[in-house]
PDB file of C-alpha atoms in Angstrom:
ATOM      1  CA  MET A 182     369.181 171.594  90.676  1.00 47.00           C
ATOM      2  CA  GLN A 183     365.457 172.424  91.976  1.00 50.00           C
ATOM      3  CA  LEU A 184     365.870 168.968  94.077  1.00 50.00           C
ATOM      4  CA  LYS A 185     368.528 170.469  96.081  1.00 55.00           C
ATOM      5  CA  ALA A 186     366.904 173.534  96.747  1.00 51.00           C
ATOM      6  CA  GLY A 187     363.604 171.966  97.942  1.00 52.00           C
ATOM      7  CA  ARG A 188     365.918 170.045 100.579  1.00 56.00           C
ATOM      8  CA  ARG A 189     367.417 173.138 101.781  1.00 56.00           C
ATOM      9  CA  PHE A 190     364.162 174.942 102.275  1.00 54.00           C
ATOM     10  CA  ALA A 191     362.905 171.659 104.153  1.00 61.00           C
ATOM     11  CA  SER A 192     366.123 171.852 106.035  1.00 73.00           C
ATOM     12  CA  LEU A 193     365.758 175.059 106.986  1.00 76.00           C
ATOM     13  CA  ARG A 194     361.541 174.824 107.597  1.00 75.00           C
ATOM     14  CA  THR A 195     363.054 172.338 110.317  1.00 78.00           C
ATOM     15  CA  VAL A 196     365.729 174.404 111.584  1.00 77.00           C
ATOM     16  CA  LEU A 197     362.934 176.782 112.303  1.00 78.00           C
ATOM     17  CA  PHE A 198     360.530 174.743 113.912  1.00 76.00           C
ATOM     18  CA  SER A 199     363.015 173.404 116.242  1.00 77.00           C
ATOM     19  CA  ILE A 200     363.873 176.567 117.279  1.00 80.00           C
ATOM     20  CA  ALA A 201     360.235 177.939 117.716  1.00 77.00           C
ATOM     21  CA  VAL A 202     359.805 174.772 120.014  1.00 75.00           C
ATOM     22  CA  ALA A 203     362.542 175.476 122.137  1.00 74.00           C
ATOM     23  CA  LEU A 204     361.342 178.934 122.443  1.00 71.00           C
ATOM     24  CA  ALA A 205     357.679 177.762 123.654  1.00 70.00           C
ATOM     25  CA  MET A 206     359.453 175.176 125.976  1.00 67.00           C
ATOM     26  CA  GLY A 207     361.836 177.818 127.375  1.00 65.00           C
ATOM     27  CA  VAL A 208     358.640 180.402 128.302  1.00 60.00           C
ATOM     28  CA  MET A 209     356.672 177.195 129.396  1.00 58.00           C
ATOM     29  CA  ALA A 210     359.760 176.551 132.088  1.00 56.00           C
ATOM     30  CA  ASP A 211     358.011 177.946 134.897  1.00 60.00           C
ATOM     31  CA  ALA A 212     354.900 175.673 135.172  1.00 60.00           C
ATOM     32  CA  CYS A 213     354.534 173.271 137.720  1.00 64.00           C
ATOM     33  CA  ALA A 214     352.288 170.517 138.439  1.00 64.00           C
ATOM     34  CA  ILE A 215     350.951 168.948 142.044  1.00 68.00           C
ATOM     35  CA  ASP A 216     352.343 165.595 142.291  1.00 70.00           C
ATOM     36  CA  VAL A 217     349.189 162.883 143.054  1.00 68.00           C
ATOM     37  CA  ASP A 218     350.376 159.581 145.037  1.00 72.00           C
ATOM     38  CA  PRO A 219     347.960 156.421 144.989  1.00 71.00           C
ATOM     39  CA  ALA A 220     344.880 156.889 147.331  1.00 67.00           C
ATOM     40  CA  ASP A 221     345.442 160.733 147.198  1.00 68.00           C
ATOM     41  CA  TYR A 222     342.556 161.180 144.352  1.00 77.00           C
ATOM     42  CA  VAL A 223     339.694 158.218 144.547  1.00 83.00           C
ATOM     43  CA  PRO A 224     337.095 159.360 141.313  1.00 86.00           C
ATOM     44  CA  ALA A 225     333.398 158.814 142.095  1.00 89.00           C
ATOM     45  CA  PRO A 226     332.115 155.659 140.484  1.00 92.00           C
ATOM     46  CA  ALA A 227     331.419 155.814 137.020  1.00 94.00           C
ATOM     47  CA  GLY A 228     327.860 157.730 136.066  1.00 94.00           C
ATOM     48  CA  THR A 229     328.550 160.034 138.914  1.00 94.00           C
ATOM     49  CA  THR A 230     327.653 163.695 138.312  1.00 94.00           C
ATOM     50  CA  ALA A 231     328.788 166.291 141.061  1.00 92.00           C
ATOM     51  CA  GLY A 232     328.755 170.298 140.815  1.00 93.00           C
ATOM     52  CA  LEU A 233     330.669 172.256 143.166  1.00 92.00           C
ATOM     53  CA  LEU A 234     330.947 175.852 143.600  1.00 94.00           C
ATOM     54  CA  TYR A 235     333.832 177.925 145.120  1.00 93.00           C
ATOM     55  CA  GLN A 236     333.948 181.548 146.333  1.00 93.00           C
ATOM     56  CA  GLN A 237     336.441 183.725 147.473  1.00 92.00           C
ATOM     57  CA  HIS A 238     336.181 187.277 148.826  1.00 92.00           C
ATOM     58  CA  ALA A 239     339.300 189.420 149.637  1.00 90.00           C
ATOM     59  CA  GLU A 240     339.717 193.324 150.518  1.00 88.00           C
ATOM     60  CA  ARG A 241     343.192 194.651 150.663  1.00 84.00           C
ATOM     61  CA  ASP A 242     343.518 197.592 152.485  1.00 83.00           C
ATOM     62  CA  ALA A 243     346.703 198.525 152.755  1.00 82.00           C
ATOM     63  CA  SER A 244     350.077 198.728 149.727  1.00 78.00           C
ATOM     64  CA  TYR A 245     353.793 197.539 150.618  1.00 81.00           C
ATOM     65  CA  SER A 246     356.854 198.273 148.998  1.00 83.00           C
ATOM     66  CA  GLY A 247     360.282 196.549 150.378  1.00 87.00           C
ATOM     67  CA  GLY A 248     358.507 195.870 153.291  1.00 86.00           C
ATOM     68  CA  ASN A 249     357.198 199.265 154.680  1.00 85.00           C
ATOM     69  CA  ARG A 250     354.147 200.379 154.120  1.00 84.00           C
ATOM     70  CA  ASN A 251     352.918 202.904 151.744  1.00 81.00           C
ATOM     71  CA  PRO A 252     350.982 205.995 152.769  1.00 83.00           C
ATOM     72  CA  GLY A 253     347.610 206.292 151.616  1.00 81.00           C
ATOM     73  CA  ASN A 254     344.265 204.687 152.566  1.00 80.00           C
ATOM     74  CA  PRO A 255     343.600 202.251 149.526  1.00 80.00           C
ATOM     75  CA  LEU A 256     340.871 199.809 149.418  1.00 81.00           C
ATOM     76  CA  LEU A 257     340.763 197.012 146.532  1.00 83.00           C
ATOM     77  CA  THR A 258     338.166 194.432 146.812  1.00 87.00           C
ATOM     78  CA  SER A 259     337.847 191.284 145.087  1.00 89.00           C
ATOM     79  CA  ASP A 260     334.984 188.466 144.679  1.00 91.00           C
ATOM     80  CA  VAL A 261     336.407 185.168 142.524  1.00 93.00           C
ATOM     81  CA  THR A 262     333.285 182.628 141.884  1.00 94.00           C
ATOM     82  CA  ILE A 263     334.150 178.903 140.273  1.00 94.00           C
ATOM     83  CA  LEU A 264     331.370 176.371 139.172  1.00 94.00           C
ATOM     84  CA  ARG A 265     332.891 173.015 138.307  1.00 93.00           C
ATOM     85  CA  LEU A 266     331.141 170.373 136.870  1.00 94.00           C
ATOM     86  CA  VAL A 267     332.379 167.300 137.002  1.00 92.00           C
ATOM     87  CA  HIS A 268     331.090 163.779 135.408  1.00 94.00           C
ATOM     88  CA  TYR A 269     332.443 160.479 135.864  1.00 94.00           C
ATOM     89  CA  MET A 270     332.214 157.368 133.225  1.00 94.00           C
ATOM     90  CA  ASN A 271     334.398 154.334 132.668  1.00 94.00           C
ATOM     91  CA  ILE A 272     336.290 154.518 129.404  1.00 93.00           C
ATOM     92  CA  GLY A 273     338.192 151.495 128.182  1.00 93.00           C
ATOM     93  CA  GLY A 274     337.954 150.084 131.845  1.00 91.00           C
ATOM     94  CA  TYR A 275     339.390 153.268 133.396  1.00 90.00           C
ATOM     95  CA  ILE A 276     337.228 155.829 135.034  1.00 91.00           C
ATOM     96  CA  VAL A 277     337.707 159.399 133.976  1.00 91.00           C
ATOM     97  CA  GLY A 278     336.423 162.718 135.335  1.00 90.00           C
ATOM     98  CA  PRO A 279     336.095 165.598 132.501  1.00 91.00           C
ATOM     99  CA  GLN A 280     335.378 168.979 133.965  1.00 92.00           C
ATOM    100  CA  VAL A 281     333.847 172.024 133.423  1.00 94.00           C
ATOM    101  CA  LEU A 282     335.083 175.285 135.097  1.00 94.00           C
ATOM    102  CA  LEU A 283     333.373 178.759 134.682  1.00 94.00           C
ATOM    103  CA  PRO A 284     334.767 181.625 136.678  1.00 93.00           C
ATOM    104  CA  PHE A 285     333.214 184.544 137.415  1.00 91.00           C
ATOM    105  CA  ALA A 286     335.310 187.637 138.849  1.00 91.00           C
ATOM    106  CA  SER A 287     334.839 190.627 139.983  1.00 88.00           C
ATOM    107  CA  LEU A 288     337.272 194.001 141.287  1.00 83.00           C
ATOM    108  CA  ARG A 289     336.323 196.762 142.487  1.00 81.00           C
ATOM    109  CA  SER A 290     338.878 200.012 143.769  1.00 77.00           C
ATOM    110  CA  GLY A 291     337.576 202.381 146.494  1.00 74.00           C
ATOM    111  CA  ARG A 292     339.220 205.462 148.910  1.00 70.00           C
ATOM    112  CA  ASP A 293     342.667 206.395 147.564  1.00 70.00           C
ATOM    113  CA  ILE A 294     342.897 204.277 144.400  1.00 66.00           C
ATOM    114  CA  ARG A 295     339.033 205.018 142.910  1.00 64.00           C
ATOM    115  CA  ALA A 296     340.955 207.017 140.689  1.00 61.00           C
ATOM    116  CA  TRP A 297     342.461 203.900 139.246  1.00 60.00           C
ATOM    117  CA  ALA A 298     338.997 202.856 137.702  1.00 54.00           C
ATOM    118  CA  VAL A 299     339.524 198.949 138.946  1.00 47.00           C
ATOM    119  CA  ARG A 300     336.192 198.124 137.522  1.00 52.00           C
ATOM    120  CA  THR A 301     334.397 195.129 135.887  1.00 51.00           C
ATOM    121  CA  PRO A 302     331.559 195.936 133.785  1.00 53.00           C
ATOM    122  CA  TRP A 303     329.172 194.289 135.913  1.00 52.00           C
ATOM    123  CA  ALA A 304     330.763 195.546 139.107  1.00 49.00           C
ATOM    124  CA  THR A 305     328.578 198.355 140.850  1.00 48.00           C
TER     125      THR A 305
END
């Protein structure tokens, strides 16, 4: 009798695992990817190291609801920087480029929305 109970428990565990995987896949259903066609991405020669810096500054001075501008004089400023390091190498006859991405961001609120206190500890 112990053997049947063990099988039932394993079967229940399998069913619960299947449900968990299905739920996780449902959550990830909104993910999307960019298609890369041949010659769209040509890697650098093996042994090449590249350091890249991406920056974006944005100021938002209006808010909208239902297509209409809301009253007030808001200000939200964001600065985003991404430091990217990539090193190309040959593994098994394929050139691969492992990458490290290090993001930095700052949000500052002002004028009418200053009371929201959208601030990061390092922003002034």
